[in-house]
Short mmCIF file of C-alpha atoms and ligand atoms in Angstrom, two decimals:
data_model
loop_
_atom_site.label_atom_id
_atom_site.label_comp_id
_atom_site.label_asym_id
_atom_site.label_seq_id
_atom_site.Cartn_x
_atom_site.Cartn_y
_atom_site.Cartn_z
CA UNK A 1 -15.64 -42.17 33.04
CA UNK A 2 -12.83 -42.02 30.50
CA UNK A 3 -9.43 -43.44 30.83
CA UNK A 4 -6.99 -39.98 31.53
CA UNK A 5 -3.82 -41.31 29.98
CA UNK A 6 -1.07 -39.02 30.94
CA UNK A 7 -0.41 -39.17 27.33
CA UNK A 8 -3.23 -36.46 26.43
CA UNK A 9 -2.63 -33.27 27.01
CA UNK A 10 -5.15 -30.89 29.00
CA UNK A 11 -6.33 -29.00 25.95
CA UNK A 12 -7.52 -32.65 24.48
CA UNK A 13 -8.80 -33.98 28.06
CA UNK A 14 -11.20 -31.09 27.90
CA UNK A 15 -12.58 -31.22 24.53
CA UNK A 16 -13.02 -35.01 25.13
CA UNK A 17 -15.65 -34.08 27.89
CA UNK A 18 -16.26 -29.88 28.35
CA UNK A 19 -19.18 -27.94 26.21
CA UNK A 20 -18.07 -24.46 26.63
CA UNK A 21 -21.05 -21.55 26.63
CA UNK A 22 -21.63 -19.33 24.21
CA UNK A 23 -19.44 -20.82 21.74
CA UNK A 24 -19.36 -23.27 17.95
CA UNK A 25 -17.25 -26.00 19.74
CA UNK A 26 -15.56 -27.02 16.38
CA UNK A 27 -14.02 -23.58 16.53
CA UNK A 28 -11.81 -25.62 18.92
CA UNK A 29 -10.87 -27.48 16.04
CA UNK A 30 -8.48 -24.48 14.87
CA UNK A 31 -8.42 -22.36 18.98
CA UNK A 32 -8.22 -24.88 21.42
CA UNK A 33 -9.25 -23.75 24.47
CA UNK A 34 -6.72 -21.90 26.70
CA UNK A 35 -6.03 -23.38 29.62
CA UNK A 36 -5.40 -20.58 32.56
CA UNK A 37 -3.28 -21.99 35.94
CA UNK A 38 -2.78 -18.36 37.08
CA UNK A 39 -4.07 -14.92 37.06
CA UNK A 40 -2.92 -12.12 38.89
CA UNK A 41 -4.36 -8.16 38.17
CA UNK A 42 -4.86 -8.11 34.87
CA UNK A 43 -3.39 -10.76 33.64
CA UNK A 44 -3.98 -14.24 33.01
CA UNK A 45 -1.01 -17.28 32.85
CA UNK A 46 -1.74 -20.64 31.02
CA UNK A 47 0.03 -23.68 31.80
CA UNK A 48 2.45 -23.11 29.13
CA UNK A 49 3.63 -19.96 30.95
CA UNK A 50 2.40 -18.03 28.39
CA UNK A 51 0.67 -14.40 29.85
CA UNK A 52 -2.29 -12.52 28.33
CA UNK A 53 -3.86 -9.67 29.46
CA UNK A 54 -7.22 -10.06 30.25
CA UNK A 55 -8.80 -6.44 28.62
CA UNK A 56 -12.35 -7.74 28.68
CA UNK A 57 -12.42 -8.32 32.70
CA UNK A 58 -13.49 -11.61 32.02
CA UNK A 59 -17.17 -11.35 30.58
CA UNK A 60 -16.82 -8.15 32.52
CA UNK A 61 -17.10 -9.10 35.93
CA UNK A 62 -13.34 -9.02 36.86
CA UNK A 63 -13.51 -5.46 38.91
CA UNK A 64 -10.62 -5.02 40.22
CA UNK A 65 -8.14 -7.47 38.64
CA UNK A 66 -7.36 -11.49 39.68
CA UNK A 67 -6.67 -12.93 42.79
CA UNK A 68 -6.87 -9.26 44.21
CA UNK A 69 -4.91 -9.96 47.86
CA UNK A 70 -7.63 -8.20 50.14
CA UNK A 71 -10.52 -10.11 48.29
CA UNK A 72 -8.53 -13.46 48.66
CA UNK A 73 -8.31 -12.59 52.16
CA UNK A 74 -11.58 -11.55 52.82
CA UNK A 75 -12.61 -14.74 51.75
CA UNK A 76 -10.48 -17.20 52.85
CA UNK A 77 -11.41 -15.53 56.44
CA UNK A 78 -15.19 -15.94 55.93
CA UNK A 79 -14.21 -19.63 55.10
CA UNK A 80 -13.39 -20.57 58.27
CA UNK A 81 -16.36 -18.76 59.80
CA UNK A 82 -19.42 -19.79 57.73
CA UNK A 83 -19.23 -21.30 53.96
CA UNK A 84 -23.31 -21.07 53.53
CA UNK A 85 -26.18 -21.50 55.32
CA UNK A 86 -29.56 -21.83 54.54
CA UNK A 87 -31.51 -18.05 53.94
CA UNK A 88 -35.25 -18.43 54.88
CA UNK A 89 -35.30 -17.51 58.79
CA UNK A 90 -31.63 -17.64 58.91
CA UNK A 91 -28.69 -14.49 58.17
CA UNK A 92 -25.49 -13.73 58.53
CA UNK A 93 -23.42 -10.54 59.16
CA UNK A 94 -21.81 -10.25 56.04
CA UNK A 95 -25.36 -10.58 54.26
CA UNK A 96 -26.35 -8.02 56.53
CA UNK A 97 -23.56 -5.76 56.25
CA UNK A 98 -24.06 -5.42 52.27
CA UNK A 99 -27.48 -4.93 52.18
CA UNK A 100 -26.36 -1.65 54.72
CA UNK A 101 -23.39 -0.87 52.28
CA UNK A 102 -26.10 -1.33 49.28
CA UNK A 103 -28.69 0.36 50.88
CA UNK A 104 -25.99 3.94 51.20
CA UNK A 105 -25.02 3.58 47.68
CA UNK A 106 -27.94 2.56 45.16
CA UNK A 107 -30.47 5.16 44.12
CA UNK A 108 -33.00 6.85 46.36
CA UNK A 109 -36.06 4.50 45.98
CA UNK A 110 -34.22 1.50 46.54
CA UNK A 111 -34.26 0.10 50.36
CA UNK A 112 -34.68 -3.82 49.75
CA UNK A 113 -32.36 -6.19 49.05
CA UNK A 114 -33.25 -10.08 47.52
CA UNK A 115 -30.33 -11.76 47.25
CA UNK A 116 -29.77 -14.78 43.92
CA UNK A 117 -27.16 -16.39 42.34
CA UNK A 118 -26.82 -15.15 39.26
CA UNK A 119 -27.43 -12.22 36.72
CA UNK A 120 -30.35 -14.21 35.33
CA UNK A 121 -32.05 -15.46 38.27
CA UNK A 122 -32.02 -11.29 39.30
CA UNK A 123 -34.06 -10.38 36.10
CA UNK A 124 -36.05 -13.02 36.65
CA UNK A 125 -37.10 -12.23 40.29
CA UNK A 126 -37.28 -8.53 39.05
CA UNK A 127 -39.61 -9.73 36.28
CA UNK A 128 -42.10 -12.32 38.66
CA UNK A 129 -41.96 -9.38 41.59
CA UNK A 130 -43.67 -7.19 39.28
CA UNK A 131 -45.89 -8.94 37.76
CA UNK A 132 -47.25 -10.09 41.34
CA UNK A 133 -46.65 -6.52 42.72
CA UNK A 134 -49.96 -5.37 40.33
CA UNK A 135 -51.48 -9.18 40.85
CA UNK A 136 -51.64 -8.41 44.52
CA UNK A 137 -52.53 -4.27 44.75
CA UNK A 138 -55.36 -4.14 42.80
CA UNK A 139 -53.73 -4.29 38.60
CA UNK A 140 -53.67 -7.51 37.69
CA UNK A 141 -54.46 -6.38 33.82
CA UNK A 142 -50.76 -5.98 34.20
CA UNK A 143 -49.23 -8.48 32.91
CA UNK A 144 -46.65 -7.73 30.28
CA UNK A 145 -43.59 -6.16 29.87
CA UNK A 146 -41.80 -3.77 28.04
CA UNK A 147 -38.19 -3.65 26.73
CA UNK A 148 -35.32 -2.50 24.57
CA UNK A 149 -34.69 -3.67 20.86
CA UNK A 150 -30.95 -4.84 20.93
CA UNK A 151 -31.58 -5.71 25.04
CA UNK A 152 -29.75 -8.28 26.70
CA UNK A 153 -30.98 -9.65 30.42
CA UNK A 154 -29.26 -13.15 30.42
CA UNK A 155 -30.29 -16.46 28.86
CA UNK A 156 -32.62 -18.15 30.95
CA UNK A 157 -36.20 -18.22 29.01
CA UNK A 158 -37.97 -15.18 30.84
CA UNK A 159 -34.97 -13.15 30.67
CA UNK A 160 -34.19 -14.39 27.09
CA UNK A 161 -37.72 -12.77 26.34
CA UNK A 162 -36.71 -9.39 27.90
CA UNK A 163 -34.11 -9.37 25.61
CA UNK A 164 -34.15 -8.30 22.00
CA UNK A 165 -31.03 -9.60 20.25
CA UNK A 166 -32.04 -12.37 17.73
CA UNK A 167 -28.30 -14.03 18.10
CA UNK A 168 -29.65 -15.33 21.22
CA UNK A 169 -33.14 -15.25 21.19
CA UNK A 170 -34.65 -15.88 17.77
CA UNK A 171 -34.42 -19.86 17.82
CA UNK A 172 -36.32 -20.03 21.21
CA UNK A 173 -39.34 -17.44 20.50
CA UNK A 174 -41.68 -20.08 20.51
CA UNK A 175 -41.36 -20.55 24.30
CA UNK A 176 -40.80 -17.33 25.38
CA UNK A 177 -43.51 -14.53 27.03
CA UNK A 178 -45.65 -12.22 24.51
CA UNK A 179 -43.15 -8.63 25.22
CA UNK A 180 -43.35 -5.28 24.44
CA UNK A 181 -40.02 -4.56 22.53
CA UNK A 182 -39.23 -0.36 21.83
CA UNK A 183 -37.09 0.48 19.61
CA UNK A 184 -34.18 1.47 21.04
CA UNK A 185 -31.74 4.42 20.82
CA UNK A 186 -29.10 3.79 17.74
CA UNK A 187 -27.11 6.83 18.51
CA UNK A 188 -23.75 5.66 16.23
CA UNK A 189 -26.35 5.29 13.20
CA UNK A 190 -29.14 7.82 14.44
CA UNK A 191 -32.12 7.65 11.97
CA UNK A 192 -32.86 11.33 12.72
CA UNK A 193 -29.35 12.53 12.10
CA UNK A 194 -28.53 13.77 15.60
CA UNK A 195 -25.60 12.80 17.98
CA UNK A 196 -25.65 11.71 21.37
CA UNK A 197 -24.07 14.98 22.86
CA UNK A 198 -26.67 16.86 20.66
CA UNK A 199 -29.48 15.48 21.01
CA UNK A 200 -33.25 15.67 22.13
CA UNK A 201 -33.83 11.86 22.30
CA UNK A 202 -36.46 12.16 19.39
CA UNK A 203 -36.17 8.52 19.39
CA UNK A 204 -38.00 8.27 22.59
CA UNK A 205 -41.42 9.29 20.73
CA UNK A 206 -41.12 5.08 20.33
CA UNK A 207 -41.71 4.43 23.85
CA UNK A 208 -44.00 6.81 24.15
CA UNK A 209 -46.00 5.61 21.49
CA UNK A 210 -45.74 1.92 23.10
CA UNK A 211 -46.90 3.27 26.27
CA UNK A 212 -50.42 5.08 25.05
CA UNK A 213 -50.66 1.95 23.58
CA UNK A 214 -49.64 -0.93 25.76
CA UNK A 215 -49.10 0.45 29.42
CA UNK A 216 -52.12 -0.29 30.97
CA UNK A 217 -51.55 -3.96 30.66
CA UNK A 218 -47.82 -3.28 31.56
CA UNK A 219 -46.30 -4.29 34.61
CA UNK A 220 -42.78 -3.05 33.77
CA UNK A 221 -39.86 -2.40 31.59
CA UNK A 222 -36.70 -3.45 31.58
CA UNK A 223 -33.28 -1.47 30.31
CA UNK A 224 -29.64 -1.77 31.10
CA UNK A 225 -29.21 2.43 31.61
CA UNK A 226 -26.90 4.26 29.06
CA UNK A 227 -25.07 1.01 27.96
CA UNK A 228 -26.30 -1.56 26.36
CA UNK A 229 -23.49 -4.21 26.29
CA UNK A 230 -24.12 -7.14 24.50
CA UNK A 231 -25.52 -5.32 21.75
CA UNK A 232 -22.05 -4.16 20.98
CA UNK A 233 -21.80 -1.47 23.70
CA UNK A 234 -24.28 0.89 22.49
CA UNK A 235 -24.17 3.81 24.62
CA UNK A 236 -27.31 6.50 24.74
CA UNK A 237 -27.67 9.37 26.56
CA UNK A 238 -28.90 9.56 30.00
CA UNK A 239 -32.03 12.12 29.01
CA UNK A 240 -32.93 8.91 27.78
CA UNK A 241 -33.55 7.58 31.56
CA UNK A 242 -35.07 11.33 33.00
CA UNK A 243 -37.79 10.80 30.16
CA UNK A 244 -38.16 6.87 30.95
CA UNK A 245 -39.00 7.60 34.57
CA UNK A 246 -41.26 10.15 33.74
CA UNK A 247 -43.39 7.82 31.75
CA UNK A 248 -43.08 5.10 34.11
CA UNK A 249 -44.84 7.70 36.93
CA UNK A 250 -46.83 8.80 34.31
CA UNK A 251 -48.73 5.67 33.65
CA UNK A 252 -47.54 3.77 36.37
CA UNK A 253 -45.07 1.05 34.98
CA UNK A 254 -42.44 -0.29 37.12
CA UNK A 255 -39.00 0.70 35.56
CA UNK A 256 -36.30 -2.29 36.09
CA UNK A 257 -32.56 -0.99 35.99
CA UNK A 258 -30.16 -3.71 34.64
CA UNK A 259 -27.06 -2.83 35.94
CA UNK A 260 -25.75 -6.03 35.93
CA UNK A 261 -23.16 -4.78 33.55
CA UNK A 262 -23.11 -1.13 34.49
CA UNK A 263 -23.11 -0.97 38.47
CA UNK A 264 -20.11 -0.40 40.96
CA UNK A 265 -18.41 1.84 38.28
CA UNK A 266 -18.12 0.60 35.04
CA UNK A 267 -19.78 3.72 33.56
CA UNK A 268 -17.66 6.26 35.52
CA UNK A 269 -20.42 6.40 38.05
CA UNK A 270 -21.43 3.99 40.72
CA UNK A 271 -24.39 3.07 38.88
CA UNK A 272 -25.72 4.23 35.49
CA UNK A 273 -28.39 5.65 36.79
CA UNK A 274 -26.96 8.12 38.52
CA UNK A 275 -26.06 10.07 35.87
CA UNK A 276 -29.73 10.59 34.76
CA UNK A 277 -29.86 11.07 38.71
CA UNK A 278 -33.13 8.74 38.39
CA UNK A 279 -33.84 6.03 40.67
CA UNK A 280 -35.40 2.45 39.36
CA UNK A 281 -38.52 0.96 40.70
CA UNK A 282 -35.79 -1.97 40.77
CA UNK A 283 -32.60 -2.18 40.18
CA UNK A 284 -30.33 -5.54 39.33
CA UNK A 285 -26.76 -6.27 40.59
CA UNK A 286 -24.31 -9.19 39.59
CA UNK A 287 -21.04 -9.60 37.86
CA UNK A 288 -18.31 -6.96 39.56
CA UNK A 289 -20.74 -6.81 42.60
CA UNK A 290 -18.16 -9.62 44.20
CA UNK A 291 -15.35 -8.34 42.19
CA UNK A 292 -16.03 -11.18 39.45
CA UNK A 293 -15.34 -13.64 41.86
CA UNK A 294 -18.28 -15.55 42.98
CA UNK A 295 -21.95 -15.94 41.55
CA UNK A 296 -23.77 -13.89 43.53
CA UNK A 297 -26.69 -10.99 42.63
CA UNK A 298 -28.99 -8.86 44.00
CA UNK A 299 -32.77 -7.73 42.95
CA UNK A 300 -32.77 -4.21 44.89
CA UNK A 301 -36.55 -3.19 45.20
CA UNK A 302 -38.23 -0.05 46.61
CA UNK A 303 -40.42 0.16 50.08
CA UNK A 304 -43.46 0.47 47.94
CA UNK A 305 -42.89 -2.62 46.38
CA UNK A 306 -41.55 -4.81 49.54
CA UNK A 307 -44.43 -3.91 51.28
CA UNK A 308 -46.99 -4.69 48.93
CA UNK A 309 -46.01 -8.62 50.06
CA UNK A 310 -45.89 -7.66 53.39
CA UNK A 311 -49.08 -8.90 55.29
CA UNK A 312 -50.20 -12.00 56.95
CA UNK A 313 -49.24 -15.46 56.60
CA UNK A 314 -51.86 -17.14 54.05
CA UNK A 315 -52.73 -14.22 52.27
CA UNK A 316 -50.91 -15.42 49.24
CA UNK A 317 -48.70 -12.34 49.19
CA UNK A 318 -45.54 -13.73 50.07
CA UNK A 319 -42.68 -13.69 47.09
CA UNK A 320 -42.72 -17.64 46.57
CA UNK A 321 -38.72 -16.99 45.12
CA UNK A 322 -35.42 -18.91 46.15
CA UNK A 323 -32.13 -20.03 44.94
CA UNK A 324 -30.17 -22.51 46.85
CA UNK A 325 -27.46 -20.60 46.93
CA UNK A 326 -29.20 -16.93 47.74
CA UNK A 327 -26.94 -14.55 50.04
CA UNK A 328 -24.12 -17.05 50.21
CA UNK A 329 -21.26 -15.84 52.80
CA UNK A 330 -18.53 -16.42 51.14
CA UNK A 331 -19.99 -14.14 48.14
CA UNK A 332 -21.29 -11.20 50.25
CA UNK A 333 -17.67 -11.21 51.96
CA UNK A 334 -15.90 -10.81 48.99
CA UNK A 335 -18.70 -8.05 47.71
CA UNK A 336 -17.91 -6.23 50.86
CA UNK A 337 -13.76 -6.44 50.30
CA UNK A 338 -15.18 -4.90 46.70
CA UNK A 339 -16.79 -2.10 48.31
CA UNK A 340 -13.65 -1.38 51.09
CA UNK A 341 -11.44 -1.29 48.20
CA UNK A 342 -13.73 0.95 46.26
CA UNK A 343 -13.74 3.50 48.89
CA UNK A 344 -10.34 3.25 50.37
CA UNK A 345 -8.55 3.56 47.43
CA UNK A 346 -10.71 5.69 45.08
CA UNK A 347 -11.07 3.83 42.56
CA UNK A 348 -13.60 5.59 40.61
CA UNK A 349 -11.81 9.00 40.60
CA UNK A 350 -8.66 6.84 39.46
CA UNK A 351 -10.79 5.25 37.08
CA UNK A 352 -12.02 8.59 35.46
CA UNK A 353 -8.57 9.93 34.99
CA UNK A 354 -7.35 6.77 33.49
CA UNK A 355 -10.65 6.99 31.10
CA UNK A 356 -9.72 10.24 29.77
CA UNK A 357 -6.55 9.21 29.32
CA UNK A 358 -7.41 6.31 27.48
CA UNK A 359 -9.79 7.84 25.65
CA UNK A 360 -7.34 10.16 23.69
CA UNK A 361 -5.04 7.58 23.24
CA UNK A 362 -7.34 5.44 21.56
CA UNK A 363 -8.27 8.38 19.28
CA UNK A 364 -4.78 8.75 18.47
CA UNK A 365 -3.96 5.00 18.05
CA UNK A 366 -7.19 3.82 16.41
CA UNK A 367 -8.75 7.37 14.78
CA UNK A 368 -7.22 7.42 11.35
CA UNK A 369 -7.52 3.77 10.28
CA UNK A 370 -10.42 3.77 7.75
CA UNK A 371 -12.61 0.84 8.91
CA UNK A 372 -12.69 2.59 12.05
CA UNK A 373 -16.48 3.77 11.98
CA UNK A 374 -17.26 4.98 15.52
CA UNK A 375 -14.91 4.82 19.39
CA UNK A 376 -17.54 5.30 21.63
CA UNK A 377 -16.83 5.32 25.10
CA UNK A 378 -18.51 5.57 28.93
CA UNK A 379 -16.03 5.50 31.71
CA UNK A 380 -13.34 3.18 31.38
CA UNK A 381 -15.33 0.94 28.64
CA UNK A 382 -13.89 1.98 25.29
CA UNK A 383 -15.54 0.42 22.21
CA UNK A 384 -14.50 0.56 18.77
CA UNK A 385 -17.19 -0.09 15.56
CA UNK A 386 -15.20 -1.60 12.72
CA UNK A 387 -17.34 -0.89 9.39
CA UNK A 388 -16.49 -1.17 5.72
CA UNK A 389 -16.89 3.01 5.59
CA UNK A 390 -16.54 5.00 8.17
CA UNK A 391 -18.79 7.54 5.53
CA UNK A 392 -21.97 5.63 5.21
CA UNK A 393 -21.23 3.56 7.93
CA UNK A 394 -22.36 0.43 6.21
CA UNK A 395 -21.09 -3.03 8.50
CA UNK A 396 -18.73 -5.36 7.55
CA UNK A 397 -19.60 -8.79 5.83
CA UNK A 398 -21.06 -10.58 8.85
CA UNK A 399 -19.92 -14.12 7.33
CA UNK A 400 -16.09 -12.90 7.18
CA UNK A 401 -16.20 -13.16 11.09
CA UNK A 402 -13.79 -10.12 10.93
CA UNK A 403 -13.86 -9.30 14.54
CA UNK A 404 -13.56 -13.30 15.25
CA UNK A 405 -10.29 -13.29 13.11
CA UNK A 406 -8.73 -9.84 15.36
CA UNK A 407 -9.70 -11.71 18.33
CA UNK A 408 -7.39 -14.87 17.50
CA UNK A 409 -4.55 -12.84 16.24
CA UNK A 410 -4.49 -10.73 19.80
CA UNK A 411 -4.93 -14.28 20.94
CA UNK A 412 -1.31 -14.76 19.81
CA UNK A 413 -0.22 -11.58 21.01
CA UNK A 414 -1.39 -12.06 24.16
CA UNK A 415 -4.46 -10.33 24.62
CA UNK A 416 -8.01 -11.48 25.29
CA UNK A 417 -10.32 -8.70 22.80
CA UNK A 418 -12.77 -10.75 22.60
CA UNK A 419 -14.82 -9.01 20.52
CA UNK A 420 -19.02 -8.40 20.23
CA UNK A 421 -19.42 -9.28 16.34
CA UNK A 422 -17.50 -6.35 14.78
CA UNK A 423 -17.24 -4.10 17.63
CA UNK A 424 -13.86 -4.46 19.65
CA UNK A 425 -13.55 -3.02 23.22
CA UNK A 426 -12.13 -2.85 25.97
CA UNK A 427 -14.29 -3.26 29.63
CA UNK A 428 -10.64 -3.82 31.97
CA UNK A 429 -10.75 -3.94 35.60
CA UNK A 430 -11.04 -0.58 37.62
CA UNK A 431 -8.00 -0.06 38.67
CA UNK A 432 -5.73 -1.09 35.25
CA UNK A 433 -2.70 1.54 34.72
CA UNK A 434 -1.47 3.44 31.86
CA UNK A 435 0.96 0.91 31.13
CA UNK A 436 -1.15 -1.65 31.20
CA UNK A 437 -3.15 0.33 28.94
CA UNK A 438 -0.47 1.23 26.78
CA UNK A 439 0.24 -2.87 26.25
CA UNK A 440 -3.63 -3.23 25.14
CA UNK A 441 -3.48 -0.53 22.76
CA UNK A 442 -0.80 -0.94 20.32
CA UNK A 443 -1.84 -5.15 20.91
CA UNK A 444 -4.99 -4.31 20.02
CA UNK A 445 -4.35 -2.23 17.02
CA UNK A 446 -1.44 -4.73 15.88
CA UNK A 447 -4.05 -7.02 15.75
CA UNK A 448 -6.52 -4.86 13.80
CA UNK A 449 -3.52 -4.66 11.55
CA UNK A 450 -2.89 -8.02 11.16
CA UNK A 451 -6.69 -8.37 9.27
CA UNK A 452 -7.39 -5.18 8.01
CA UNK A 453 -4.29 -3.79 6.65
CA UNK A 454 -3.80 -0.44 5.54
C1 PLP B 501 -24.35 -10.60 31.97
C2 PLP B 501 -25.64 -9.92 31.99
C3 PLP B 501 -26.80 -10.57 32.46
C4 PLP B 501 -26.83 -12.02 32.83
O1 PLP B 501 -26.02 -12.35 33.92
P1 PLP B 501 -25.59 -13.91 34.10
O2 PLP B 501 -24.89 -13.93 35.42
O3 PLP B 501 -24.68 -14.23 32.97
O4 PLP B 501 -26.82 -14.71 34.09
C5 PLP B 501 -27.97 -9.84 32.50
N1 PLP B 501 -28.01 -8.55 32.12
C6 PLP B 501 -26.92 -7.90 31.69
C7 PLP B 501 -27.03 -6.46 31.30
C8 PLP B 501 -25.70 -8.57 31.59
O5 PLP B 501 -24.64 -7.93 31.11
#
């Protein structure tokens, strides 16, 4: 243990010790890490009293802004009832109260709930149920799966493999599952000069062609519907998803919904999905599914599926799958504040009118300035594509960190735009106002001032 003299200051006392994720930690050298003490809606207080608004939700899990007062509640109540238990042979009524609430809202095939601890650990158990699913009825040539190029699933090594984007995967290939990866919609740059509002989805003749070729020895594929965050919030139309289910029945390949980014209304809907009015095989919940509050997900499964492990003890069909931490209380009672919030005070119609609110505003704001290539946007997620011309739509000089450099100059002003590469957006909790709004915008563009003058 170090010696804590009073004389460092907090910023030092946690670069002497702290590796922080996802991030080059002699960055620090020049942005030392911002210490918060408070947050409260959307914004976030540091210990200097300095405020910044927090436009990003937080790695997008923030739903419905900080220390939200029923959430707080809802949990410091469940505190004093239950703070875990274990979940083989044991429940509790909050557990069982959210698989009901889950079990009204998520798409038609979906009736099972297994609970994890994280975004990850939900792909994962999506991606061992299906392979075992085939194992155990009669397939067990399936073996492989399919996904998305520019796909993100998390960062542990099977999800890693599900996922397409060499900025996180590329080093680790060697340990990683054999995948299927499609290429996926590019509807900003779409190679056969369509848009996403006019469109056929001739770029699904790539899936297609991977399925004649490779679906008999495919147990699923995986696809966060419409969105695809990490890769810079690349948004695709949901014909996309009608066709994708089709082909899944066709040849029978599970189809695994990601919506650990999408779900409880970050798209405008409740889920993704539901605006290609398909249901998933499986679906995956985390981040705003306990308002950003606690680690907590859920792999959501159809009948079909649960009961093809439902038989006899010693059969060897049981799911062999558990996280410490599964179903915790304390997380399913703030998921259900989530949900009584989300109903009693309509936050997804509020959401939609602040979208299209937002959405001219940003057109206004942002539309002339001429590295602006593309603002895309699905419900309140806003995304803006700096290239070097908007014409040919060629990208920016990856090494001049461009979007890095925006992101510390909102820093200063008090805004966290932390950006994906080149692509700035905003992904703010649910219930954010105009004003609030308002502050983001001319921040944001301020900012985008700052580096790329005009
Ligand atoms: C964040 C994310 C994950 C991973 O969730 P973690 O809780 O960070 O493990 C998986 N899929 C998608 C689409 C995500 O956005």
């Amino acid at each position: 243990m170090q010696n804590n003299t009073p004389a460092k200051s907090w910023e030092q006392r946690d670069l002497s010790l702290i590796w922080h994720p996802c991030s080059q930690m002699k960055d620090y050298e020049t942005l030392p890490p911002i210490v918060v003490d408070h947050g409260k809606g959307v914004w976030l207080y540091d210990i200097h009293g300095k405020r910044y608004m927090d436009i990003v939700s937080s790695w997008w899990a923030n739903l419905l802004g900080h220390c939200q007062p029923e959430i707080n509640a809802a949990i410091k109540a469940q505190l004093d009832d239950l703070e875990h238990v274990i979940f083989a042979n044991f429940s509790h009524r909050p557990a069982i109260e959210l698989a009901e609430q889950l079990d009204a809202i998520t798409p038609e095939r979906i009736h099972k709930f297994h609970f994890n601890d994280n975004g990850s650990s939900a792909v994962e158990c999506a991606l061992k149920m299906s392979f075992q699913f085939y194992h155990q009825t009669g397939k067990p040539e399936k073996k492989r799966f399919m996904c998305l190029s520019e796909g993100y699933h998390g960062e542990t090594i099977g999800a890693l493999s599900v996922g397409s984007m060499d900025l996180f995967a590329k080093l680790y290939k060697p340990m990683m599952m054999d995948n299927i990866h499609v290429t996926a919609p590019d509807c900003y740059r779409c190679p056969y000069g369509k848009t996403r509002e006019h469109c056929a989805c001739e770029c699904f003749e790539h899936a297609e062609k991977a399925f004649a070729a490779h679906a008999q020895e495919t147990a699923a594929i995986i696809v966060e519907p419409l969105l695809q965050g990490c890769a810079g919030m690349r948004i695709y139309p949901p014909l996309y998803l009608k066709k994708l289910r089709q082909l899944c029945d066709t040849y029978d390949v599970l189809l695994i919904a990601d919506e650990i980014a999408t779900g409880f209304g970050r798209t405008g809907t409740m889920f993704a999905c539901d605006q290609a009015d398909i249901s998933p095989d499986i679906m995956c919940l985390s981040k705003g599914l306990t308002g950003g509050y606690l680690p907590m997900s859920v792999t959501c499964v159809s009948d079909r599926i649960y009961q093809a492990f439902y038989a006899d003890y010693g059969k060897g069909l049981s799911f062999p799958h558990s996280h410490t931490y599964a179903g915790n209380p304390i997380g399913c009672a703030a998921a259900l504040a989530v949900q009584k919030i989300m109903r009693e005070q309509h936050i997804l119609e509020k959401a939609a009118d602040t979208a299209k609110w937002l959405t001219a505003e940003m057109t206004r704001v942002f539309g002339q300035h001429p590295n602006v290539g593309e603002i895309r946007h699905i419900g309140l997620i806003h995304a803006i594509e700096l290239v070097k011309d908007p014409v040919t739509k060629e990208r920016l000089d990856p090494t001049k960190r461009t979007g890095y450099a925006i992101y510390k100059h909102a820093l200063k002003r008090g805004l966290v735009l932390r950006p994906l590469g080149d692509v700035l957006y905003f992904n703010p909790a649910l219930n954010i106002t105009r004003e609030e709004l308002r502050f983001a915008i001319d921040t944001a563009y301020a900012s985008l001032l700052d580096v790329l003058p005009v």
